mmCIF file with all atom_site columns, C-alpha atoms in Angstrom:
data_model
loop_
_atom_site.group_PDB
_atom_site.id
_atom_site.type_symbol
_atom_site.label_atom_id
_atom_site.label_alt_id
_atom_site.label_comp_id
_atom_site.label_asym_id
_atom_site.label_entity_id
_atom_site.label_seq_id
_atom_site.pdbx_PDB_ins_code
_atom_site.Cartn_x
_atom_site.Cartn_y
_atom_site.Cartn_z
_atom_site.occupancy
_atom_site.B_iso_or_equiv
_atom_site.pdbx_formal_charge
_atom_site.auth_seq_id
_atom_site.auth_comp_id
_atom_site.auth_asym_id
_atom_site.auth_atom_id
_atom_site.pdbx_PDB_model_num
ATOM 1   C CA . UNK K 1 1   ? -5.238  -73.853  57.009 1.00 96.00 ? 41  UNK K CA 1
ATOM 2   C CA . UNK K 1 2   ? -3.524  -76.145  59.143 1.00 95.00 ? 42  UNK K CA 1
ATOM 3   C CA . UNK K 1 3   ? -4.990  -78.679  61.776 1.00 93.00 ? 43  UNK K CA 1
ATOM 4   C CA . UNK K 1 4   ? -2.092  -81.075  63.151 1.00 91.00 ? 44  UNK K CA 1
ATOM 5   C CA . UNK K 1 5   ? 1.461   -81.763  61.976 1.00 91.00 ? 45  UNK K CA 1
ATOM 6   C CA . UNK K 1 6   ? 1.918   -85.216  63.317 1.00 83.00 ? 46  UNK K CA 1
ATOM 7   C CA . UNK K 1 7   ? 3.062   -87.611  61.349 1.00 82.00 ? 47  UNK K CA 1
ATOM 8   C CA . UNK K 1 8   ? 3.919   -84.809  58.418 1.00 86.00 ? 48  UNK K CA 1
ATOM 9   C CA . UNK K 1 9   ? 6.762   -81.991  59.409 1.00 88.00 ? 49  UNK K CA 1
ATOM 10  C CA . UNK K 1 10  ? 6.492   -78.946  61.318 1.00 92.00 ? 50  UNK K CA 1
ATOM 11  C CA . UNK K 1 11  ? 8.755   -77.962  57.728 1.00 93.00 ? 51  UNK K CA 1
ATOM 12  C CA . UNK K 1 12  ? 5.822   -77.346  56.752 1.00 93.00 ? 52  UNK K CA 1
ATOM 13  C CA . UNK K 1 13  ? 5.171   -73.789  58.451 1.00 95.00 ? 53  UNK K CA 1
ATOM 14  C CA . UNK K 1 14  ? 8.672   -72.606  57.145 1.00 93.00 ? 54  UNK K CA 1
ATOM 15  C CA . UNK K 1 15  ? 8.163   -73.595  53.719 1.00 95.00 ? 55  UNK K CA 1
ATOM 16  C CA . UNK K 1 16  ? 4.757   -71.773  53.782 1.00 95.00 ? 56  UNK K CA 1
ATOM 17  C CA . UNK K 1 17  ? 6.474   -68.820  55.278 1.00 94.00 ? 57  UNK K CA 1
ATOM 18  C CA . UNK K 1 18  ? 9.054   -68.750  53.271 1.00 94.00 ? 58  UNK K CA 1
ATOM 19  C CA . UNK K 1 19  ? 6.904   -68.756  50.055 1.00 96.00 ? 59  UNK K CA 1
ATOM 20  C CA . UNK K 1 20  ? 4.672   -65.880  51.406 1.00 96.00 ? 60  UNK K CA 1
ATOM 21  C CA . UNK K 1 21  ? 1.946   -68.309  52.351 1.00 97.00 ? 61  UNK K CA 1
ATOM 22  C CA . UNK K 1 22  ? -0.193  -67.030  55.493 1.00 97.00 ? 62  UNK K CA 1
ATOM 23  C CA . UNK K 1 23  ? -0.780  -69.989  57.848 1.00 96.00 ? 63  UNK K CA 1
ATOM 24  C CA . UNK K 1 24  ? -4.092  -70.638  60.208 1.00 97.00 ? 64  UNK K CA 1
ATOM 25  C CA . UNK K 1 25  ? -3.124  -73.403  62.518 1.00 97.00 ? 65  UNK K CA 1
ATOM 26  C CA . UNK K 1 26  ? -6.457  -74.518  64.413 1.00 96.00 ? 66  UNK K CA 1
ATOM 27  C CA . UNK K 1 27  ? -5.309  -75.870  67.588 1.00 96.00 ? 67  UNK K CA 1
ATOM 28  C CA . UNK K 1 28  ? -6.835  -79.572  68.277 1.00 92.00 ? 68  UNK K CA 1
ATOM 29  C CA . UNK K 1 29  ? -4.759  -80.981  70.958 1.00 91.00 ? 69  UNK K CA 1
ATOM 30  C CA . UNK K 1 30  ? -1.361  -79.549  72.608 1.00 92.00 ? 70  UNK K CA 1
ATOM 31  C CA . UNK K 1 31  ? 0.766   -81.676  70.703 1.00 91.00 ? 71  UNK K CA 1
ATOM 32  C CA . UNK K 1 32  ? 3.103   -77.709  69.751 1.00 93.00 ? 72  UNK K CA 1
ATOM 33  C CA . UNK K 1 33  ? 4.016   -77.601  73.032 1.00 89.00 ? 73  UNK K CA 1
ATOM 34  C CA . UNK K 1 34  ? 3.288   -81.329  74.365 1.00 88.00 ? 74  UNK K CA 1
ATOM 35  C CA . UNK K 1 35  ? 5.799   -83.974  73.763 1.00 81.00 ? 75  UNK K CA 1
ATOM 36  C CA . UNK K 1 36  ? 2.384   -86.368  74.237 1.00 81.00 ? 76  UNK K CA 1
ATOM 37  C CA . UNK K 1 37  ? 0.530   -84.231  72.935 1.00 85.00 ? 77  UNK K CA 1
ATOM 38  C CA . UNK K 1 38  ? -2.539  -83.979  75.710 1.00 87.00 ? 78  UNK K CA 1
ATOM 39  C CA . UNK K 1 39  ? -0.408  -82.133  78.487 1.00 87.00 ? 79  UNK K CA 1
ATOM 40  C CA . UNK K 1 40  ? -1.189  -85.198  80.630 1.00 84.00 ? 80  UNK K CA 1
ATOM 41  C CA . UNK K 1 41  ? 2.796   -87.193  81.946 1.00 81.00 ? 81  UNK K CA 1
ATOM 42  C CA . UNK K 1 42  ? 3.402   -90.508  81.760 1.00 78.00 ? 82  UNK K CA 1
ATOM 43  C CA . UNK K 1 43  ? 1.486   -91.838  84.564 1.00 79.00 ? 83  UNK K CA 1
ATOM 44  C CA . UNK K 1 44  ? -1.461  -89.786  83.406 1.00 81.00 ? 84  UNK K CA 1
ATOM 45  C CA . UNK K 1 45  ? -1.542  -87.040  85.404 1.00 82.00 ? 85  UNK K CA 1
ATOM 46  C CA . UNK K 1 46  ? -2.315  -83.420  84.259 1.00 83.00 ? 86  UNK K CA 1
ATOM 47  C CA . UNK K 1 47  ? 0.744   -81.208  83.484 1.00 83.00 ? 87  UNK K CA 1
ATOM 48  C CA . UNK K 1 48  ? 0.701   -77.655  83.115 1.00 80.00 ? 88  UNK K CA 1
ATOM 49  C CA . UNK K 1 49  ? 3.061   -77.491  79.894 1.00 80.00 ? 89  UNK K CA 1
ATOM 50  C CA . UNK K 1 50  ? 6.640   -77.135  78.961 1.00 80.00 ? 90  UNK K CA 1
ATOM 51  C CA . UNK K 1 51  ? 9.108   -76.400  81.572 1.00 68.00 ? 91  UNK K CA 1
ATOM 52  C CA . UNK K 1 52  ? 12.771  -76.139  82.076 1.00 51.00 ? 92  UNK K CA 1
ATOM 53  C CA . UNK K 1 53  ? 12.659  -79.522  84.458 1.00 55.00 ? 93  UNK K CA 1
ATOM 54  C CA . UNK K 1 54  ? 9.469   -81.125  83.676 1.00 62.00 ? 94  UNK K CA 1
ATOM 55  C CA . UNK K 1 55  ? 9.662   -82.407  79.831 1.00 77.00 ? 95  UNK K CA 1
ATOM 56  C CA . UNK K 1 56  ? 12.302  -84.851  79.844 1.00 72.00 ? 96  UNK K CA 1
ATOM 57  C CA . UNK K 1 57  ? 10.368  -87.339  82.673 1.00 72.00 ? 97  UNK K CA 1
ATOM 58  C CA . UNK K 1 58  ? 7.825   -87.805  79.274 1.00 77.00 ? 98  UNK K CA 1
ATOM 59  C CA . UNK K 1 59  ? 10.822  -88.528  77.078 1.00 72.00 ? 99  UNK K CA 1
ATOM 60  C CA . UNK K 1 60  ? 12.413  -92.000  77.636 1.00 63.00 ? 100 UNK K CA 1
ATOM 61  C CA . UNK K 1 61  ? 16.215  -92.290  77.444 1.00 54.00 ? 101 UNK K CA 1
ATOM 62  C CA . UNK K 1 62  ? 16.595  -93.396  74.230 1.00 52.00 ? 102 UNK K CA 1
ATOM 63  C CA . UNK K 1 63  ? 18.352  -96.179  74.489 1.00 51.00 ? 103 UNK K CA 1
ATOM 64  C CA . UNK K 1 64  ? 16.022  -97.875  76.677 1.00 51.00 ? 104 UNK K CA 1
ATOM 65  C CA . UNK K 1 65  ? 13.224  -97.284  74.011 1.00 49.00 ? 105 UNK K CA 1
ATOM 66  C CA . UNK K 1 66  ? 15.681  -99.213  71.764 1.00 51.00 ? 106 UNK K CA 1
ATOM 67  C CA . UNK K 1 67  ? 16.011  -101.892 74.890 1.00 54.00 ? 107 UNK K CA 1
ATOM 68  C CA . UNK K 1 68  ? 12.037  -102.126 74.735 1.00 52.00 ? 108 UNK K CA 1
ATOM 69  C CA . UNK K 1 69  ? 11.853  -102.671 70.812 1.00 54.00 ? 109 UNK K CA 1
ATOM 70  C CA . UNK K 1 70  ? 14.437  -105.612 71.166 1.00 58.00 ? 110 UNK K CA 1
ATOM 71  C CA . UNK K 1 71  ? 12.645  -106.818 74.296 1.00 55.00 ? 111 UNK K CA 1
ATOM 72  C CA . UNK K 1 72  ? 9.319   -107.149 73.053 1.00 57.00 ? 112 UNK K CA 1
ATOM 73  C CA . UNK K 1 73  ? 10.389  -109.366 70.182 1.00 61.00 ? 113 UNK K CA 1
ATOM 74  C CA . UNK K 1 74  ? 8.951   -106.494 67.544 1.00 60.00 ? 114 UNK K CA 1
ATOM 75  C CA . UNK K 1 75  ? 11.913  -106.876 65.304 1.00 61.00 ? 115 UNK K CA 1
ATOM 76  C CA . UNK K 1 76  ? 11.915  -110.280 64.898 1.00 65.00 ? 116 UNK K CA 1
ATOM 77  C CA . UNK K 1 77  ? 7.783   -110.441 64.367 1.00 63.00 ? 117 UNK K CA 1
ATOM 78  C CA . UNK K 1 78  ? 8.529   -107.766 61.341 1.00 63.00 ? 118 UNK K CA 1
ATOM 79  C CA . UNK K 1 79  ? 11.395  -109.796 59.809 1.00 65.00 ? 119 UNK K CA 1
ATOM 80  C CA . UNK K 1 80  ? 9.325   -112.805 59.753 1.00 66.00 ? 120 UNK K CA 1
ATOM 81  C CA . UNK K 1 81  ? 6.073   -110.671 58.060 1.00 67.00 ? 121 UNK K CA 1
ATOM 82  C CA . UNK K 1 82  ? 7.624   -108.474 55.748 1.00 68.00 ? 122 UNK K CA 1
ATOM 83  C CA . UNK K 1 83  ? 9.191   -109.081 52.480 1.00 73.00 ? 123 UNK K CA 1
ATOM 84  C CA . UNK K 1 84  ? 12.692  -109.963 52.390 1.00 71.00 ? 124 UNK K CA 1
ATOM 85  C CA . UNK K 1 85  ? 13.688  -106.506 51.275 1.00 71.00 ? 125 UNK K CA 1
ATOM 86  C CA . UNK K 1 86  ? 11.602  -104.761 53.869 1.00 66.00 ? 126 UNK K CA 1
ATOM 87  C CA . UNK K 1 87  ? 13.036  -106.770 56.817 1.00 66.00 ? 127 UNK K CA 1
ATOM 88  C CA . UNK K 1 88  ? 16.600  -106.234 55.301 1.00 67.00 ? 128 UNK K CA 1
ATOM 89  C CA . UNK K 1 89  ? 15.995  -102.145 55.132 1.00 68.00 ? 129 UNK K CA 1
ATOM 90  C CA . UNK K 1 90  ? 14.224  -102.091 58.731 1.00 65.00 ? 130 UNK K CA 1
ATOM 91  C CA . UNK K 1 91  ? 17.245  -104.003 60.442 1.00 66.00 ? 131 UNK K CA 1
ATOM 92  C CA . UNK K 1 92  ? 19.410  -101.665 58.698 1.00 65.00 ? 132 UNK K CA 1
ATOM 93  C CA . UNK K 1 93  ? 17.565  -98.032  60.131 1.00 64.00 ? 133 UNK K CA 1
ATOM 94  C CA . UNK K 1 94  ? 17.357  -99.760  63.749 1.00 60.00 ? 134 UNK K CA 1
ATOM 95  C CA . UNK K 1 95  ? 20.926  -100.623 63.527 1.00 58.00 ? 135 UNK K CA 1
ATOM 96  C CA . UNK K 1 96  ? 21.469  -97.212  62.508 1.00 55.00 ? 136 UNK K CA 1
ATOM 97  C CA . UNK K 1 97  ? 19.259  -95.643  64.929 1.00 53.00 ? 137 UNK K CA 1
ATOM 98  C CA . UNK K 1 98  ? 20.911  -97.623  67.711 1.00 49.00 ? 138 UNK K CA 1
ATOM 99  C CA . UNK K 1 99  ? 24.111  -95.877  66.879 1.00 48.00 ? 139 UNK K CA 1
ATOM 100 C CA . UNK K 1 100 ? 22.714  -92.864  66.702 1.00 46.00 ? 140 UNK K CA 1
ATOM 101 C CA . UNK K 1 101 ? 20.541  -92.868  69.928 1.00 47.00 ? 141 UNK K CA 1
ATOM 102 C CA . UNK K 1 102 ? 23.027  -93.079  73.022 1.00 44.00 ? 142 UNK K CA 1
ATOM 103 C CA . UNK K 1 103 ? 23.845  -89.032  72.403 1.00 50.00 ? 143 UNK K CA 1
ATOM 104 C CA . UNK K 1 104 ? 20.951  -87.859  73.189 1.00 52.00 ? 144 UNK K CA 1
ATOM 105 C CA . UNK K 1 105 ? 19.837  -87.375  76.231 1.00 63.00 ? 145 UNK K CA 1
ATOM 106 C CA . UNK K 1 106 ? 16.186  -86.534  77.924 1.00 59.00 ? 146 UNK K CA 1
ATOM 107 C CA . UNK K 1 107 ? 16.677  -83.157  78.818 1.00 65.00 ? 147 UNK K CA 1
ATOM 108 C CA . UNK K 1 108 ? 18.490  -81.659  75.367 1.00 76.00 ? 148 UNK K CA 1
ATOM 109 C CA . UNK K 1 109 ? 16.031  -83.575  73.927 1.00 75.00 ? 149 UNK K CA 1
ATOM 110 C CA . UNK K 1 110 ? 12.799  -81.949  75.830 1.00 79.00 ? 150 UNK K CA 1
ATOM 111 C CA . UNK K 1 111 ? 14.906  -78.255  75.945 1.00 81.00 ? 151 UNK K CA 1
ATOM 112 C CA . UNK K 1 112 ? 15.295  -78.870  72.145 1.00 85.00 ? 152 UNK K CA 1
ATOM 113 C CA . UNK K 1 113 ? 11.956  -79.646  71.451 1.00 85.00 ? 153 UNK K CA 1
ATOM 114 C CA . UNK K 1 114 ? 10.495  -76.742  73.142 1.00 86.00 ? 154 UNK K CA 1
ATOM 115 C CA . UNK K 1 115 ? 12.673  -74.184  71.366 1.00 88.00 ? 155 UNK K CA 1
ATOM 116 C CA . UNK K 1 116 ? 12.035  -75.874  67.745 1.00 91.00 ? 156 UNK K CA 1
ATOM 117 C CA . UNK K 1 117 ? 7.985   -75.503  68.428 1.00 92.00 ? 157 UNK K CA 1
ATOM 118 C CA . UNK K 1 118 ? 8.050   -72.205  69.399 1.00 92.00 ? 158 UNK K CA 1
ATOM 119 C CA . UNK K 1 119 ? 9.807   -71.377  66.473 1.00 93.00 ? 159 UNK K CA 1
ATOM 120 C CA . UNK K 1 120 ? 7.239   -73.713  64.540 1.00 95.00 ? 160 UNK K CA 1
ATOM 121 C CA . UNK K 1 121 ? 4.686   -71.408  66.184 1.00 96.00 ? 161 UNK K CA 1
ATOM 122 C CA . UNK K 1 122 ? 6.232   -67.925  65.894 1.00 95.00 ? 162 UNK K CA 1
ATOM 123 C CA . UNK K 1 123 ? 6.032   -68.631  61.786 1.00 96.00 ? 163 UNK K CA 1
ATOM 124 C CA . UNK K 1 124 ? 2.652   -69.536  61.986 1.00 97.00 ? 164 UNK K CA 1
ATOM 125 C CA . UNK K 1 125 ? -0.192  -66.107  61.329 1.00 97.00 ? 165 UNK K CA 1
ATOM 126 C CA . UNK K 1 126 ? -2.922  -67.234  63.650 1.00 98.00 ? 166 UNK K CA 1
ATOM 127 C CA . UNK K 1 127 ? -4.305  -69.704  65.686 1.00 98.00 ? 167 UNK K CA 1
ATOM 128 C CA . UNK K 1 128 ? -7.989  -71.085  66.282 1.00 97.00 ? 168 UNK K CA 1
ATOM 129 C CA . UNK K 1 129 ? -8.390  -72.514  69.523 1.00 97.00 ? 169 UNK K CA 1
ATOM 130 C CA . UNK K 1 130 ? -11.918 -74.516  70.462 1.00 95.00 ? 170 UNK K CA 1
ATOM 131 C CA . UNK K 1 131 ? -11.638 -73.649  73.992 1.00 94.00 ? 171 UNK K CA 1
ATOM 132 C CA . UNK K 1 132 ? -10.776 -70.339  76.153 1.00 95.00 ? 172 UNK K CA 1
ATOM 133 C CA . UNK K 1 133 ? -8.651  -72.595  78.196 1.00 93.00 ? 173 UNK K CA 1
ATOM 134 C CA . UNK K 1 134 ? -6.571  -73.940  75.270 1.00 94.00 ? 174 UNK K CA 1
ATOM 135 C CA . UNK K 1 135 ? -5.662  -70.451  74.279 1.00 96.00 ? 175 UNK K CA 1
ATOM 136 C CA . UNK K 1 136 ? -4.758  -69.218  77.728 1.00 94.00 ? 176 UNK K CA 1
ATOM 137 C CA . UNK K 1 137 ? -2.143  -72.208  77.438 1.00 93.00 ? 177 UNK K CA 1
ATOM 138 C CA . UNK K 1 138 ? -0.778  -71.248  73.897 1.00 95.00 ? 178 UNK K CA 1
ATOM 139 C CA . UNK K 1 139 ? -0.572  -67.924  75.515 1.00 95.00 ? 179 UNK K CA 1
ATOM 140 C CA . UNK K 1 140 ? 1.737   -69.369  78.105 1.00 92.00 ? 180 UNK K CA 1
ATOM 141 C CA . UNK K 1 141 ? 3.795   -70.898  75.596 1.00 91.00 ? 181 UNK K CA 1
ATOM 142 C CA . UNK K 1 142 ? 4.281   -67.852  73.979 1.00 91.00 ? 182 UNK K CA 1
ATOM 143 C CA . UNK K 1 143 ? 1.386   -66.581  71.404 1.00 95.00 ? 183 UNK K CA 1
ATOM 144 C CA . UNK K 1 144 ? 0.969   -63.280  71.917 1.00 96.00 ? 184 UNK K CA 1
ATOM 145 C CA . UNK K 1 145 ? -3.183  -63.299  72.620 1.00 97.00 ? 185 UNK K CA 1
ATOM 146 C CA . UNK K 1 146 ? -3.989  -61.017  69.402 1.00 98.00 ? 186 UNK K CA 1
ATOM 147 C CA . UNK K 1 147 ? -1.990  -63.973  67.543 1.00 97.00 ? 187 UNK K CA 1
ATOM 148 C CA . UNK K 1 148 ? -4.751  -66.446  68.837 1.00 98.00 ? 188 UNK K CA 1
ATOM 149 C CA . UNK K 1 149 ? -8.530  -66.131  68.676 1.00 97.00 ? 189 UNK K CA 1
ATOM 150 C CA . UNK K 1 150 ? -10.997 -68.607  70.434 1.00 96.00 ? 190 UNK K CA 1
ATOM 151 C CA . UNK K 1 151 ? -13.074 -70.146  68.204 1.00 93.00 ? 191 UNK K CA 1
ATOM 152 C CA . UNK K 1 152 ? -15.639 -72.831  69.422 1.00 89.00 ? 192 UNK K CA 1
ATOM 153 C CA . UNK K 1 153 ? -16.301 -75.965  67.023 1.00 87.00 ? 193 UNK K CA 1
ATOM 154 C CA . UNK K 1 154 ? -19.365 -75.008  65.526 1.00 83.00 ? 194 UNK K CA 1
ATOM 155 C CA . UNK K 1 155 ? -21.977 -77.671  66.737 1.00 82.00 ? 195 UNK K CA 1
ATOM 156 C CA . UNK K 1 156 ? -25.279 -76.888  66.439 1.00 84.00 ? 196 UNK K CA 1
ATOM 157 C CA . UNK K 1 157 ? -26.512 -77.932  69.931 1.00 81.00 ? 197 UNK K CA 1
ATOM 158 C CA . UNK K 1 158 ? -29.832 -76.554  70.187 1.00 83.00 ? 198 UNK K CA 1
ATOM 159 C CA . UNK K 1 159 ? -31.348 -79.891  69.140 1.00 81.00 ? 199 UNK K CA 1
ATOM 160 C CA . UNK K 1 160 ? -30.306 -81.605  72.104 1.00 79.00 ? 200 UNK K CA 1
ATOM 161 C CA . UNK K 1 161 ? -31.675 -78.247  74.640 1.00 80.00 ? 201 UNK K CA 1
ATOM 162 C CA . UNK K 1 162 ? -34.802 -78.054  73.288 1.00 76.00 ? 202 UNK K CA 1
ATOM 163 C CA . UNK K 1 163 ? -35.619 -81.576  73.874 1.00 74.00 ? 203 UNK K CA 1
ATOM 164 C CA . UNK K 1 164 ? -37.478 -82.631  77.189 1.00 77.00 ? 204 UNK K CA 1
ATOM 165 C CA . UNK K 1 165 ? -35.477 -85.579  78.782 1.00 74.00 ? 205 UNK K CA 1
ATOM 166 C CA . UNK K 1 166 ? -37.585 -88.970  79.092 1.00 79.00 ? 206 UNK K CA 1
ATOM 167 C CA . UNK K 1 167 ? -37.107 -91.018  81.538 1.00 82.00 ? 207 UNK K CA 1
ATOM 168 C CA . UNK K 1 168 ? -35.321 -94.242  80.478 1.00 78.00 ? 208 UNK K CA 1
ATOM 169 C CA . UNK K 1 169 ? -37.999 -97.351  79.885 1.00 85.00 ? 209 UNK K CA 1
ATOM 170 C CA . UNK K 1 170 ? -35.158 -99.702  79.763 1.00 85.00 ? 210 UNK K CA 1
ATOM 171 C CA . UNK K 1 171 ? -31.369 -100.209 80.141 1.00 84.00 ? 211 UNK K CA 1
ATOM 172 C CA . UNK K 1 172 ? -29.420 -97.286  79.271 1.00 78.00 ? 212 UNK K CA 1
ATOM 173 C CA . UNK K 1 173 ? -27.075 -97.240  76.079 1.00 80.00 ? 213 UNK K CA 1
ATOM 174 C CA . UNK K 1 174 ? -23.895 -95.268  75.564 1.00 80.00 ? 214 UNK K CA 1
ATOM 175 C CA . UNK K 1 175 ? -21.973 -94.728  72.275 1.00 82.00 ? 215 UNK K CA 1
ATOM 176 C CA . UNK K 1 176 ? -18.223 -93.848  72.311 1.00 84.00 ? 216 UNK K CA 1
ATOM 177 C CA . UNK K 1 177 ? -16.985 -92.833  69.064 1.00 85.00 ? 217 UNK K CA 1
ATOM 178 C CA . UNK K 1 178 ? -12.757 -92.241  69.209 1.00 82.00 ? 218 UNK K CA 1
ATOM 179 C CA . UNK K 1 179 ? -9.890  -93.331  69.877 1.00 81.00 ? 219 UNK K CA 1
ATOM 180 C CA . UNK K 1 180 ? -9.538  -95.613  73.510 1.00 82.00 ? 220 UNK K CA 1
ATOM 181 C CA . UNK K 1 181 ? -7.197  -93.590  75.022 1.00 80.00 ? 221 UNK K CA 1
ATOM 182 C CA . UNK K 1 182 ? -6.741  -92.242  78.426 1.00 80.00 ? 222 UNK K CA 1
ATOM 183 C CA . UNK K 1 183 ? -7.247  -88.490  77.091 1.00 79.00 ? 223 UNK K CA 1
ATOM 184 C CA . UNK K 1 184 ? -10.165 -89.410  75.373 1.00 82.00 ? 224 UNK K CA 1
ATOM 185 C CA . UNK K 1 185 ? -11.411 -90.000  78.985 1.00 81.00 ? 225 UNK K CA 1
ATOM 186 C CA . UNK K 1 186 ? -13.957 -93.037  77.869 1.00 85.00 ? 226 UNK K CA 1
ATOM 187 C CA . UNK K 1 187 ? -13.555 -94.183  81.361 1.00 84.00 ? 227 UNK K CA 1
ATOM 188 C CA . UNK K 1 188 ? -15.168 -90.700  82.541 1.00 86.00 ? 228 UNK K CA 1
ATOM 189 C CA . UNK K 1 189 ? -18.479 -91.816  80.815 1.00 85.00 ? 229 UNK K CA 1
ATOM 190 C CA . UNK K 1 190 ? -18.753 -94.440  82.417 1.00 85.00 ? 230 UNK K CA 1
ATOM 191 C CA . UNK K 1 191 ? -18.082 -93.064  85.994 1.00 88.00 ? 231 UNK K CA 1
ATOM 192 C CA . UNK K 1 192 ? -21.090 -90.873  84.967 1.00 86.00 ? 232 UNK K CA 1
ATOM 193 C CA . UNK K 1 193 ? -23.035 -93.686  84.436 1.00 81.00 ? 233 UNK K CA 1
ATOM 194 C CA . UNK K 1 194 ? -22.965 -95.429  87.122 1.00 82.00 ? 234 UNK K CA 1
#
């Protein structure tokens, strides 16, 4: 049972199909199909998903994410912090990495991207999704709908219906428990708020 591949390898799913292994993959974000992973672009507007000329706008040229490392002075705050053997082996994959980086360009690298995930996706058995509108998406992308089966997170939320509201005796307090981050939409709650 599989919930995210980030920061592991979508290997993963062909090594567990390739040993027999049935994979669930519960769907938490639309990081499969989302070079961002929360179908919103770079200036934080909502996208619909993958497309033939929408993808590479979210992926910078690669060089000039190289550019913004060496602008930004990162480099030369890690060589002074790490160990001396550290520093030496980071200069050496960025030096690398420059090299490497000028071939590839935005679009092969969006086009490329999509293709790999839905091939991630076809080896996967079946999908959980939390919300109907999540799986319509995935079904867009390619899951055939019998492949993908919408599951809500099972929260108990009968505690919080059978309760009469009060109304507030003094100044009203809000908890926020995640990540600050524009998909998060923190600012939303306190929109509500006010």
């Amino acid at each position: 049972h599989l919930h995210h591949l980030t920061c592991l390898s979508t290997r993963l799913v062909e090594d567990l199909a390739r040993a027999g292994v049935p994979a669930v993959y519960t769907l938490h974000d639309f990081w499969l199909l989302c070079h961002r992973g929360q179908l919103l672009n770079r200036r934080f507007e909502l996208c619909e998903g993958p497309s033939a000329t929408g993808c590479e706008s979210c992926i910078e040229e690669p060089s000039a994410m190289l550019s913004a490392v060496k602008a930004t002075g990162i480099g030369a705050v890690a060589t002074r912090l790490l160990p001396a053997t550290a520093a030496h082996t980071l200069a050496t994959l960025v030096r690398g990495t420059g090299a490497l980086l000028p071939s590839t360009q935005p679009a092969t690298a969006a086009g490329d991207r999509v293709a790999h995930m839905q091939g991630v996706c076809a080896r996967i058995s079946h999908f959980l999704s939390p919300s109907a509108q999540m799986r319509e998406t995935f079904i867009r992308f390619g899951i055939t709908p019998e492949r993908i089966t919408w599951s809500p997170y099972g929260f108990d939320l009968r505690a919080f219906t059978q309760r009469q509201p009060k109304a507030p005796t003094g100044p009203i307090r809000l908890g926020f428990v995640g990540s600050l981050m524009v998909s998060k939409a923190p600012h939303l709650l306190l929109e509500a708020v006010q």
